[in-house]
């Protein structure tokens, strides 16, 4: 098990776009394992690869009371449709310790991604999973929760 250092918001890497993962990339299994170890050690429910310093489009999610099969892995995730309905949720981020901000997001998102074994998958996410996926996909695009709030509120 390898718990890696989480990249803080002071690091410019968090502002870079992550690159799509190719099907030939054999390093993703080990990367995912490190991401899960790091996320659990930090007590988080979601992590993007850039948060441990790897600019690849990989996300791990493990929500309390979530998928009974365990953690969910999303490779090259993209939102292909989002609901018009939006809701505000108070979000934190492992890269911004102690910061909590209200973020307004669509309540439902349709996400296309690849599984760890390379299968093309889609998911209609709602509730906490929808919030978490949007938060982590933001990371893949160099976006942080503090970008979603007005300066007055922050
Ligand atoms: Zn985050």
PDB file of C-alpha atoms and ligand atoms in Angstrom:
ATOM      1  CA  UNK A   1       0.000   0.000   0.000  1.00  0.00           C
ATOM      2  CA  UNK A   2       1.259   3.421  -0.901  1.00  0.00           C
ATOM      3  CA  UNK A   3      -0.241   6.542   0.566  1.00  0.00           C
ATOM      4  CA  UNK A   4       0.937   9.441  -1.552  1.00  0.00           C
ATOM      5  CA  UNK A   5       1.215  13.095  -0.672  1.00  0.00           C
ATOM      6  CA  UNK A   6      -1.869  15.064  -1.683  1.00  0.00           C
ATOM      7  CA  UNK A   7      -1.134  18.025  -3.966  1.00  0.00           C
ATOM      8  CA  UNK A   8      -2.271  21.257  -2.316  1.00  0.00           C
ATOM      9  CA  UNK A   9      -4.068  24.086  -4.043  1.00  0.00           C
ATOM     10  CA  UNK A  10      -0.857  26.123  -3.868  1.00  0.00           C
ATOM     11  CA  UNK A  11       0.645  23.805  -6.497  1.00  0.00           C
ATOM     12  CA  UNK A  12       0.019  25.010 -10.053  1.00  0.00           C
ATOM     13  CA  UNK A  13      -0.352  21.423 -11.213  1.00  0.00           C
ATOM     14  CA  UNK A  14      -3.929  21.493  -9.897  1.00  0.00           C
ATOM     15  CA  UNK A  15      -4.672  24.119 -12.556  1.00  0.00           C
ATOM     16  CA  UNK A  16      -3.531  21.927 -15.444  1.00  0.00           C
ATOM     17  CA  UNK A  17      -5.716  19.710 -17.593  1.00  0.00           C
ATOM     18  CA  UNK A  18      -5.273  15.979 -17.175  1.00  0.00           C
ATOM     19  CA  UNK A  19      -4.592  13.863 -20.253  1.00  0.00           C
ATOM     20  CA  UNK A  20      -6.832  11.043 -21.511  1.00  0.00           C
ATOM     21  CA  UNK A  21      -5.625   7.556 -20.627  1.00  0.00           C
ATOM     22  CA  UNK A  22      -4.830   5.240 -23.541  1.00  0.00           C
ATOM     23  CA  UNK A  23      -6.042   1.647 -23.501  1.00  0.00           C
ATOM     24  CA  UNK A  24      -2.404   0.528 -23.709  1.00  0.00           C
ATOM     25  CA  UNK A  25      -1.439   2.322 -20.486  1.00  0.00           C
ATOM     26  CA  UNK A  26      -0.459  -0.486 -18.095  1.00  0.00           C
ATOM     27  CA  UNK A  27       0.299   1.828 -15.162  1.00  0.00           C
ATOM     28  CA  UNK A  28      -3.320   2.613 -14.312  1.00  0.00           C
ATOM     29  CA  UNK A  29      -3.942  -0.371 -12.016  1.00  0.00           C
ATOM     30  CA  UNK A  30      -1.081   0.665  -9.719  1.00  0.00           C
ATOM     31  CA  UNK A  31      -2.129   4.327  -9.946  1.00  0.00           C
ATOM     32  CA  UNK A  32      -5.703   3.475  -8.907  1.00  0.00           C
ATOM     33  CA  UNK A  33      -4.432   1.448  -5.954  1.00  0.00           C
ATOM     34  CA  UNK A  34      -2.298   4.357  -4.734  1.00  0.00           C
ATOM     35  CA  UNK A  35      -5.230   6.736  -5.236  1.00  0.00           C
ATOM     36  CA  UNK A  36      -7.538   4.554  -3.128  1.00  0.00           C
ATOM     37  CA  UNK A  37      -4.912   4.127  -0.374  1.00  0.00           C
ATOM     38  CA  UNK A  38      -4.365   7.891  -0.318  1.00  0.00           C
ATOM     39  CA  UNK A  39      -8.088   8.718  -0.354  1.00  0.00           C
ATOM     40  CA  UNK A  40      -8.896   6.327   2.502  1.00  0.00           C
ATOM     41  CA  UNK A  41      -5.920   7.515   4.575  1.00  0.00           C
ATOM     42  CA  UNK A  42      -7.142  11.098   4.180  1.00  0.00           C
ATOM     43  CA  UNK A  43     -10.754  10.195   4.960  1.00  0.00           C
ATOM     44  CA  UNK A  44     -12.038  11.401   1.580  1.00  0.00           C
ATOM     45  CA  UNK A  45     -14.834  10.060  -0.629  1.00  0.00           C
ATOM     46  CA  UNK A  46     -13.354  10.995  -3.998  1.00  0.00           C
ATOM     47  CA  UNK A  47      -9.946  11.680  -5.534  1.00  0.00           C
ATOM     48  CA  UNK A  48      -8.607  12.696  -8.934  1.00  0.00           C
ATOM     49  CA  UNK A  49      -5.169  11.487 -10.100  1.00  0.00           C
ATOM     50  CA  UNK A  50      -3.836  15.051 -10.316  1.00  0.00           C
ATOM     51  CA  UNK A  51      -4.287  15.273  -6.546  1.00  0.00           C
ATOM     52  CA  UNK A  52      -1.406  12.819  -6.160  1.00  0.00           C
ATOM     53  CA  UNK A  53       0.552  14.532  -8.910  1.00  0.00           C
ATOM     54  CA  UNK A  54      -0.438  12.481 -11.965  1.00  0.00           C
ATOM     55  CA  UNK A  55      -2.049  14.381 -14.850  1.00  0.00           C
ATOM     56  CA  UNK A  56      -4.157  11.512 -16.164  1.00  0.00           C
ATOM     57  CA  UNK A  57      -7.944  11.378 -16.433  1.00  0.00           C
ATOM     58  CA  UNK A  58      -8.574   8.947 -13.580  1.00  0.00           C
ATOM     59  CA  UNK A  59     -11.056   9.339 -10.709  1.00  0.00           C
ATOM     60  CA  UNK A  60     -11.843   7.115  -7.735  1.00  0.00           C
ATOM     61  CA  UNK A  61     -15.003   7.431  -5.650  1.00  0.00           C
ATOM     62  CA  UNK A  62     -16.171   5.547  -2.575  1.00  0.00           C
ATOM     63  CA  UNK A  63     -19.265   7.058  -1.013  1.00  0.00           C
ATOM     64  CA  UNK A  64     -20.587   6.166   2.420  1.00  0.00           C
ATOM     65  CA  UNK A  65     -23.528   3.852   1.857  1.00  0.00           C
ATOM     66  CA  UNK A  66     -22.659   3.888  -1.825  1.00  0.00           C
ATOM     67  CA  UNK A  67     -21.948   1.030  -4.184  1.00  0.00           C
ATOM     68  CA  UNK A  68     -21.906  -2.185  -2.125  1.00  0.00           C
ATOM     69  CA  UNK A  69     -19.334  -3.535  -4.577  1.00  0.00           C
ATOM     70  CA  UNK A  70     -16.829  -1.077  -3.160  1.00  0.00           C
ATOM     71  CA  UNK A  71     -14.955   1.805  -4.774  1.00  0.00           C
ATOM     72  CA  UNK A  72     -15.897   3.033  -8.227  1.00  0.00           C
ATOM     73  CA  UNK A  73     -13.197   3.799 -10.801  1.00  0.00           C
ATOM     74  CA  UNK A  74     -13.764   6.217 -13.689  1.00  0.00           C
ATOM     75  CA  UNK A  75     -11.219   6.432 -16.511  1.00  0.00           C
ATOM     76  CA  UNK A  76     -11.542   9.301 -19.044  1.00  0.00           C
ATOM     77  CA  UNK A  77     -14.892  10.431 -17.588  1.00  0.00           C
ATOM     78  CA  UNK A  78     -16.906  13.074 -19.405  1.00  0.00           C
ATOM     79  CA  UNK A  79     -20.259  14.622 -18.660  1.00  0.00           C
ATOM     80  CA  UNK A  80     -22.423  14.133 -21.733  1.00  0.00           C
ATOM     81  CA  UNK A  81     -25.602  15.610 -20.269  1.00  0.00           C
ATOM     82  CA  UNK A  82     -26.493  17.566 -17.135  1.00  0.00           C
ATOM     83  CA  UNK A  83     -29.904  18.326 -15.655  1.00  0.00           C
ATOM     84  CA  UNK A  84     -31.297  21.849 -15.778  1.00  0.00           C
ATOM     85  CA  UNK A  85     -32.281  21.395 -12.156  1.00  0.00           C
ATOM     86  CA  UNK A  86     -29.524  22.531  -9.800  1.00  0.00           C
ATOM     87  CA  UNK A  87     -28.895  22.321  -6.080  1.00  0.00           C
ATOM     88  CA  UNK A  88     -26.413  23.780  -3.615  1.00  0.00           C
ATOM     89  CA  UNK A  89     -24.216  21.483  -1.543  1.00  0.00           C
ATOM     90  CA  UNK A  90     -21.453  22.380   0.903  1.00  0.00           C
ATOM     91  CA  UNK A  91     -18.271  20.836  -0.495  1.00  0.00           C
ATOM     92  CA  UNK A  92     -14.782  20.294   0.811  1.00  0.00           C
ATOM     93  CA  UNK A  93     -11.668  19.134  -1.025  1.00  0.00           C
ATOM     94  CA  UNK A  94      -8.644  17.124   0.120  1.00  0.00           C
ATOM     95  CA  UNK A  95      -6.420  19.646  -1.696  1.00  0.00           C
ATOM     96  CA  UNK A  96      -7.924  22.562   0.267  1.00  0.00           C
ATOM     97  CA  UNK A  97      -7.810  21.465   3.910  1.00  0.00           C
ATOM     98  CA  UNK A  98     -10.293  23.281   6.137  1.00  0.00           C
ATOM     99  CA  UNK A  99     -12.102  24.995   3.260  1.00  0.00           C
ATOM    100  CA  UNK A 100     -15.830  24.381   2.825  1.00  0.00           C
ATOM    101  CA  UNK A 101     -17.836  26.266   0.206  1.00  0.00           C
ATOM    102  CA  UNK A 102     -21.372  26.188  -1.137  1.00  0.00           C
ATOM    103  CA  UNK A 103     -21.312  24.971  -4.725  1.00  0.00           C
ATOM    104  CA  UNK A 104     -24.322  24.965  -7.047  1.00  0.00           C
ATOM    105  CA  UNK A 105     -24.362  22.112  -9.541  1.00  0.00           C
ATOM    106  CA  UNK A 106     -26.809  20.141 -11.694  1.00  0.00           C
ATOM    107  CA  UNK A 107     -28.541  17.490  -9.592  1.00  0.00           C
ATOM    108  CA  UNK A 108     -28.219  14.785 -12.266  1.00  0.00           C
ATOM    109  CA  UNK A 109     -25.402  14.070 -14.702  1.00  0.00           C
ATOM    110  CA  UNK A 110     -24.993  11.494 -17.433  1.00  0.00           C
ATOM    111  CA  UNK A 111     -21.335  10.463 -17.476  1.00  0.00           C
ATOM    112  CA  UNK A 112     -19.476   8.397 -20.075  1.00  0.00           C
ATOM    113  CA  UNK A 113     -16.231   6.717 -18.965  1.00  0.00           C
ATOM    114  CA  UNK A 114     -14.090   3.617 -19.227  1.00  0.00           C
ATOM    115  CA  UNK A 115     -13.822   0.976 -16.548  1.00  0.00           C
ATOM    116  CA  UNK A 116     -10.452  -0.153 -15.203  1.00  0.00           C
ATOM    117  CA  UNK A 117     -10.513  -3.095 -17.642  1.00  0.00           C
ATOM    118  CA  UNK A 118     -11.169  -0.776 -20.568  1.00  0.00           C
ATOM    119  CA  UNK A 119     -14.902  -1.298 -21.128  1.00  0.00           C
ATOM    120  CA  UNK A 120     -16.952   1.673 -22.384  1.00  0.00           C
ATOM    121  CA  UNK A 121     -19.507   2.527 -19.669  1.00  0.00           C
ATOM    122  CA  UNK A 122     -22.148   5.124 -18.892  1.00  0.00           C
ATOM    123  CA  UNK A 123     -23.820   6.086 -15.642  1.00  0.00           C
ATOM    124  CA  UNK A 124     -26.775   8.305 -14.763  1.00  0.00           C
ATOM    125  CA  UNK A 125     -25.632   9.761 -11.460  1.00  0.00           C
ATOM    126  CA  UNK A 126     -27.721  11.638  -8.933  1.00  0.00           C
ATOM    127  CA  UNK A 127     -27.400  12.661  -5.289  1.00  0.00           C
ATOM    128  CA  UNK A 128     -23.964  12.575  -3.721  1.00  0.00           C
ATOM    129  CA  UNK A 129     -22.479  10.586  -6.605  1.00  0.00           C
ATOM    130  CA  UNK A 130     -23.477  13.323  -9.078  1.00  0.00           C
ATOM    131  CA  UNK A 131     -21.862  15.971  -6.884  1.00  0.00           C
ATOM    132  CA  UNK A 132     -18.725  13.921  -6.353  1.00  0.00           C
ATOM    133  CA  UNK A 133     -18.294  13.112 -10.066  1.00  0.00           C
ATOM    134  CA  UNK A 134     -18.681  16.764 -11.048  1.00  0.00           C
ATOM    135  CA  UNK A 135     -16.190  17.814  -8.350  1.00  0.00           C
ATOM    136  CA  UNK A 136     -13.605  15.258  -9.512  1.00  0.00           C
ATOM    137  CA  UNK A 137     -14.163  15.918 -13.240  1.00  0.00           C
ATOM    138  CA  UNK A 138     -13.572  19.602 -12.409  1.00  0.00           C
ATOM    139  CA  UNK A 139     -10.144  18.554 -11.084  1.00  0.00           C
ATOM    140  CA  UNK A 140      -9.369  16.924 -14.456  1.00  0.00           C
ATOM    141  CA  UNK A 141     -10.032  20.320 -16.045  1.00  0.00           C
ATOM    142  CA  UNK A 142      -7.989  22.309 -13.518  1.00  0.00           C
ATOM    143  CA  UNK A 143     -11.081  23.660 -11.737  1.00  0.00           C
ATOM    144  CA  UNK A 144     -11.396  23.941  -7.943  1.00  0.00           C
ATOM    145  CA  UNK A 145     -14.475  24.417  -5.727  1.00  0.00           C
ATOM    146  CA  UNK A 146     -13.366  27.949  -4.923  1.00  0.00           C
ATOM    147  CA  UNK A 147     -13.916  28.805  -8.622  1.00  0.00           C
ATOM    148  CA  UNK A 148     -17.633  28.147  -8.186  1.00  0.00           C
ATOM    149  CA  UNK A 149     -18.308  30.739  -5.505  1.00  0.00           C
ATOM    150  CA  UNK A 150     -18.393  34.514  -5.548  1.00  0.00           C
ATOM    151  CA  UNK A 151     -15.365  36.194  -3.899  1.00  0.00           C
ATOM    152  CA  UNK A 152     -17.687  37.730  -1.284  1.00  0.00           C
ATOM    153  CA  UNK A 153     -18.863  34.340  -0.116  1.00  0.00           C
ATOM    154  CA  UNK A 154     -15.401  32.827  -0.069  1.00  0.00           C
TER     155      UNK A 154
HETATM  156 ZN1  LIG B   1     -11.261  18.126  -4.667  1.00  0.00          ZN
END
